[in-house]
CSV table of C-alpha atoms in Angstrom, one decimal:
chain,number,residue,atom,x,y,z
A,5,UNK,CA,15.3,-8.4,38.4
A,6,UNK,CA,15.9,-10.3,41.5
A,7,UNK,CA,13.7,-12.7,43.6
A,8,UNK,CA,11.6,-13.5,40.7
A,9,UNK,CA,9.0,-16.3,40.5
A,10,UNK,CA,9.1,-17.6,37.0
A,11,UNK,CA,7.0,-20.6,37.3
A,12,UNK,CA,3.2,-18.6,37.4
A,13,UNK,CA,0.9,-21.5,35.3
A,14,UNK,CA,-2.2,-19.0,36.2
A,15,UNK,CA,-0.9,-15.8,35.5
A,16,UNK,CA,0.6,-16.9,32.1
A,17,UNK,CA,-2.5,-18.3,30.9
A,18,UNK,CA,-3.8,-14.9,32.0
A,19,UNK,CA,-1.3,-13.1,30.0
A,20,UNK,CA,-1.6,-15.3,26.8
A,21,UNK,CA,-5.4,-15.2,26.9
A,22,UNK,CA,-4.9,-11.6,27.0
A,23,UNK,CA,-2.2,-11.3,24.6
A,24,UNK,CA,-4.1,-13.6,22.1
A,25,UNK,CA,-6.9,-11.0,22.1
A,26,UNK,CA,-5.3,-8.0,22.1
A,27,UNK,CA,-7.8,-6.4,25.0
A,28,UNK,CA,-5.6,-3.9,26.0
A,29,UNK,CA,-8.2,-3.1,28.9
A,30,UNK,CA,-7.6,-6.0,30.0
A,31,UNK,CA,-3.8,-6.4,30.8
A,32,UNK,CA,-3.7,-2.6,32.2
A,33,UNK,CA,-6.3,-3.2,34.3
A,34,UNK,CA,-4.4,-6.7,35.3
A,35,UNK,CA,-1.1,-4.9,36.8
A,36,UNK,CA,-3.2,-2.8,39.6
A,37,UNK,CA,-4.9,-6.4,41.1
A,38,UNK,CA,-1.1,-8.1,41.4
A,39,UNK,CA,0.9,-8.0,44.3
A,40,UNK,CA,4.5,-6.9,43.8
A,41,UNK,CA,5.6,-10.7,43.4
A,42,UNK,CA,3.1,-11.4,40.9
A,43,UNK,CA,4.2,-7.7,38.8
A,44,UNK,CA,7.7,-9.0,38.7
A,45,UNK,CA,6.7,-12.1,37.1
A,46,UNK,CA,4.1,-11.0,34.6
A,47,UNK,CA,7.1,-8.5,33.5
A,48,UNK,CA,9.5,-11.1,33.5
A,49,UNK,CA,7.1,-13.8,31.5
A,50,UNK,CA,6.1,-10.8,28.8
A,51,UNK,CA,9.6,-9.4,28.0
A,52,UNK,CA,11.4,-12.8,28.4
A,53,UNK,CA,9.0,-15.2,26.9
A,54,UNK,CA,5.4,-14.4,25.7
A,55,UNK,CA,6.0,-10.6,23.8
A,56,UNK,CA,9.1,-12.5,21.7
A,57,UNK,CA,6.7,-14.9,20.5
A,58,UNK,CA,4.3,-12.8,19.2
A,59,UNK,CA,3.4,-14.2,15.9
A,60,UNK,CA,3.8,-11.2,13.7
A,61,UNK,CA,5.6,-7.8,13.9
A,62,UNK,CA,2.4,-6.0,14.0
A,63,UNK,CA,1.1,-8.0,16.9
A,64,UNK,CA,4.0,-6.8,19.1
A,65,UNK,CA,3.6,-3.3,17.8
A,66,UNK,CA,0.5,-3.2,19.0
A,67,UNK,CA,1.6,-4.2,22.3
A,68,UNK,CA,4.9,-2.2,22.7
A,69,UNK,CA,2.6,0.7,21.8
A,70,UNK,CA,-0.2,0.1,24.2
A,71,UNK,CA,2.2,-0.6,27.3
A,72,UNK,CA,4.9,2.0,26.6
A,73,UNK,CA,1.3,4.7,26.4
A,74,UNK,CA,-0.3,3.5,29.4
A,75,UNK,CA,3.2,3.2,31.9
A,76,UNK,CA,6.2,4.1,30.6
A,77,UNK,CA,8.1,3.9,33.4
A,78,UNK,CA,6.7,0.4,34.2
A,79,UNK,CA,7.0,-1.5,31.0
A,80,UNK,CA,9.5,0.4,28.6
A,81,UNK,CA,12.1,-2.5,30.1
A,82,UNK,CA,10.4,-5.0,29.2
A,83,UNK,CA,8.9,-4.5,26.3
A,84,UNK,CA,12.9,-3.1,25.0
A,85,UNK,CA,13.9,-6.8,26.1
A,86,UNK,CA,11.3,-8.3,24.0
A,87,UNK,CA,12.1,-5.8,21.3
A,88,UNK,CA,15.8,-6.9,21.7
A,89,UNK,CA,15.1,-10.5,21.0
A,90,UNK,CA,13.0,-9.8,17.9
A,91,UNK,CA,15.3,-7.9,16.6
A,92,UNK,CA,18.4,-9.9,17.0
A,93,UNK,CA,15.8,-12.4,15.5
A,94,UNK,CA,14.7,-10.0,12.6
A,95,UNK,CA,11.2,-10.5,13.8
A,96,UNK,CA,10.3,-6.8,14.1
A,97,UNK,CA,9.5,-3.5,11.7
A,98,UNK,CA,11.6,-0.9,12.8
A,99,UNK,CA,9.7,1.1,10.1
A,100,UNK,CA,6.5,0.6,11.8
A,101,UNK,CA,4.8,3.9,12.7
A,102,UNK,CA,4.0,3.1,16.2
A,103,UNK,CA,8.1,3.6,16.9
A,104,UNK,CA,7.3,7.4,16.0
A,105,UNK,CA,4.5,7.5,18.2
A,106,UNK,CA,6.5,6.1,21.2
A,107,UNK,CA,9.5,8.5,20.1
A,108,UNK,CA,7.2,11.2,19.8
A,109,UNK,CA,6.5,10.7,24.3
A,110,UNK,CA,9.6,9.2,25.1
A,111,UNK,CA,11.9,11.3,27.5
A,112,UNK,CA,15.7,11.8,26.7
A,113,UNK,CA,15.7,8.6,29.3
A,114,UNK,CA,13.6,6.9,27.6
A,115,UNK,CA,15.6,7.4,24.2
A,116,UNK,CA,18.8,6.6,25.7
A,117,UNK,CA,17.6,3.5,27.3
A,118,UNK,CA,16.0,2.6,23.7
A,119,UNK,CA,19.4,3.2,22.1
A,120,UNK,CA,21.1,1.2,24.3
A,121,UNK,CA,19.1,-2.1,24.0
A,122,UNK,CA,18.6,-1.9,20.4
A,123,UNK,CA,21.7,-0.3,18.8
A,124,UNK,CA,24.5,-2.7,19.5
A,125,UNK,CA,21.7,-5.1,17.9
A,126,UNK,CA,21.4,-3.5,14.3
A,127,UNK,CA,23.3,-5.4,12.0
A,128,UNK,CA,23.5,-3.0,9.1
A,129,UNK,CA,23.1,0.7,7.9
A,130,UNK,CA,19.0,0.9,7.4
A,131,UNK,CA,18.2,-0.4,11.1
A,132,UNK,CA,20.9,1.8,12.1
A,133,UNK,CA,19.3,5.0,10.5
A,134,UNK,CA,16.1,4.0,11.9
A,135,UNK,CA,17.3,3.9,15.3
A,136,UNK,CA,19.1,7.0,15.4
A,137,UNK,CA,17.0,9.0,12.9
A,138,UNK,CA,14.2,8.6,15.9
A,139,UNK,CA,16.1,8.2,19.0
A,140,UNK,CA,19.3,10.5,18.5
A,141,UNK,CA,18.3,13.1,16.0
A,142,UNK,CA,17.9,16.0,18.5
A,143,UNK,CA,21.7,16.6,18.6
A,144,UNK,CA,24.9,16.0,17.6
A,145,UNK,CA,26.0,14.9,21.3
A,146,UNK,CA,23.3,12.3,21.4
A,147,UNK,CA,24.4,11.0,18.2
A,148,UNK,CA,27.8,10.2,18.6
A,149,UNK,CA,27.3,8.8,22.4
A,150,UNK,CA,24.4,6.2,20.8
A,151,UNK,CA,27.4,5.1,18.4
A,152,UNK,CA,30.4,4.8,20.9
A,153,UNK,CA,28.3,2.8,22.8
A,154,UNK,CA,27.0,0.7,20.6
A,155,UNK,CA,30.6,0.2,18.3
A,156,UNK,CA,29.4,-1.5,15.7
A,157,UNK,CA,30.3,-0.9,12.3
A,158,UNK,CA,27.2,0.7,10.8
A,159,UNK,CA,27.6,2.6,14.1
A,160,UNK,CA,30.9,3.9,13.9
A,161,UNK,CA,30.0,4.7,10.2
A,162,UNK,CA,27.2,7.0,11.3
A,163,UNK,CA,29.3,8.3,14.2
A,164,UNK,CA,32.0,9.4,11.2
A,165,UNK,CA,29.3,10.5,8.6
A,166,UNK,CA,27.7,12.9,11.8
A,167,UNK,CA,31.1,14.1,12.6
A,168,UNK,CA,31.5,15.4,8.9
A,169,UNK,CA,28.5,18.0,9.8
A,170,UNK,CA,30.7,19.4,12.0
A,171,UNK,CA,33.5,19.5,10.3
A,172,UNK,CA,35.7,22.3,11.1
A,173,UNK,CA,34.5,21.9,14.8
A,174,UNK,CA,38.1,20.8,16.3
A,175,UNK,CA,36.6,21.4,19.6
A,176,UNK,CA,33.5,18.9,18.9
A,177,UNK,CA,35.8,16.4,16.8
A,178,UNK,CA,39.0,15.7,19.7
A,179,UNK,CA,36.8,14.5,22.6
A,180,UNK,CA,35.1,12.2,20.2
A,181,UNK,CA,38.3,10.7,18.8
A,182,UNK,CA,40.0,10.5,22.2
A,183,UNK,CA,36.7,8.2,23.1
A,184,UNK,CA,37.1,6.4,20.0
A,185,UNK,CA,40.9,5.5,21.1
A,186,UNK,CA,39.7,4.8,24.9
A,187,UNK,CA,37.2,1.9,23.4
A,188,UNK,CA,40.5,-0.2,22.7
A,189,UNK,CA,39.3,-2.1,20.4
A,190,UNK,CA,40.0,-2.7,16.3
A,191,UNK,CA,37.3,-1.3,15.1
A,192,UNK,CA,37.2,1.5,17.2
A,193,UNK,CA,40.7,2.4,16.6
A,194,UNK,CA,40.8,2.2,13.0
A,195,UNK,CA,38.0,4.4,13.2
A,196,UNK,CA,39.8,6.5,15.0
A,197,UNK,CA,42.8,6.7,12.2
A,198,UNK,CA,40.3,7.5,9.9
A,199,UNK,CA,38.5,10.6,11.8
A,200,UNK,CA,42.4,11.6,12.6
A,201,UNK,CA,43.1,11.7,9.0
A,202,UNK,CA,40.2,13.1,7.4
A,203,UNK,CA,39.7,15.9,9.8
A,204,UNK,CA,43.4,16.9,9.9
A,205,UNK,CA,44.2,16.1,13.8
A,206,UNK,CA,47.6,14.6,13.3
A,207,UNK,CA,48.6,16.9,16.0
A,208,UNK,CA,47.2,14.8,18.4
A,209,UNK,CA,48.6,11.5,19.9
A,210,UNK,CA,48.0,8.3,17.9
A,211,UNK,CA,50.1,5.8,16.6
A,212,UNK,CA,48.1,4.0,13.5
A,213,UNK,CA,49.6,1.3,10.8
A,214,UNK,CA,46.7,2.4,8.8
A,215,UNK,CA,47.9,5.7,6.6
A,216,UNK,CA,45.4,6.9,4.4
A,217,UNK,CA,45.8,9.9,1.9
A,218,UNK,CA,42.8,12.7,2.2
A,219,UNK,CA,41.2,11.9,-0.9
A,220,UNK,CA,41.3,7.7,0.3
A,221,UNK,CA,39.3,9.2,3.4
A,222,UNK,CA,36.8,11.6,1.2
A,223,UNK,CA,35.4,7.9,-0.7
A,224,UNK,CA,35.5,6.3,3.1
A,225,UNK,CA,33.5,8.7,4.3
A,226,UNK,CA,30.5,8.6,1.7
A,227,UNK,CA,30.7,4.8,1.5
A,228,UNK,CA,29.8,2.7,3.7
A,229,UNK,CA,30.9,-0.8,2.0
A,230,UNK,CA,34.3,1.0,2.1
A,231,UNK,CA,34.4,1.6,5.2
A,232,UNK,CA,33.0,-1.5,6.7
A,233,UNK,CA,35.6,-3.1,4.3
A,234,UNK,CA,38.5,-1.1,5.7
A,235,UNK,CA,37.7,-1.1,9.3
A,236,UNK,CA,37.1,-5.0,9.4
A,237,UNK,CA,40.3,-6.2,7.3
């Protein structure tokens, strides 16, 4: 946001108040009364300062819920920015019911955009799944872009784990490993090795130092402490 007025000593005490006692009435029926200064600032002090510091997980549940129902459109930014903090933090339940319910409404926009703040932000293989089991599980395609954008190594796990459903599919697999090699970086390209070797692509360009034998790749592919061991090293 731009032109932003972050200094607002009567609107945050508005917000906190409101915050504090979870009056959900209250705070939609704030945004209408603000001018378009004052809604810039209230988004800005609730997804930069006053949603991360929610005591509690459930607390900001409640709130990601009530916003993201009432005005999607309006708040989903913010309240992913807050939800990015806490989770880089490990202050929120990504197993918290109120994610289905919000996945259950959200658009394929809304997904994306979900994906792309939180993803890149899930340090292992259960926040992963819970990401992608709610936000990419309508297809294949939505899958494996969530993962190439996010390259991290749970991440790139999944993206090989989903690419095994498909196995077979040559014309599925190529565009996918030709994305992987276009990242340019280690992990990515190692990644790559792997999907070239396990789904029998040799064909294609690739120059690799790692060489695995097909039954090395079959115990990659089905575990994940393998993998994260090989594509790290």
């Amino acid at each position: 946001m731009t032109g932003i007025i972050r200094t607002n000593p009567a609107l945050r005490r508005r917000l906190e108040a409101i915050l504090m006692g979870q009056d959900e009435g209250a705070m939609l029926a704030l945004f209408p009364t603000l001018t378009n200064s004052e809604r810039r600032t209230a988004s800005w002090l609730l997804g930069e300062e006053l949603l991360p510091r929610l005591e509690g997980s459930e607390t900001f549940m409640y709130w990601f819920d009530a916003l993201t129902a009432a005005d999607v459109r309006a708040h989903l930014g913010t309240c992913l920015k807050a939800a990015a903090m806490r989770l880089s933090r490990g202050t929120v339940d990504l197993a918290d019911r109120r994610w289905d319910n919000f996945a259950a409404r959200a658009t394929a926009i809304d997904r994306r955009k979900t994906l792309d703040a939180l993803l890149p932000l899930a340090a292992d293989l259960t926040t992963t799944d819970h990401l992608l089991k709610r936000f990419a599980a309508d297809s294949i395609a939505s899958t494996a872009t969530a993962c190439l954008r996010a390259t991290t190594t749970p991440a790139l796990f999944r993206l090989f784990t989903t690419l095994q459903t498909i196995e077979g599919d040559t014309e599925r697999i190529v565009p996918i490993y030709k994305a992987l090699l276009k990242l340019g970086h280690r992990r990515a390209f190692k990644t790559a090795s792997l999907v070239r070797s396990h789904f029998g692509l040799e064909s294609l360009p690739g120059t690799f130092s790692l060489q695995l034998e097909p039954w090395q790749t079959d115990r990659v592919a089905v575990d994940y402490d393998k993998f994260a061991r090989l594509i790290e090293e």
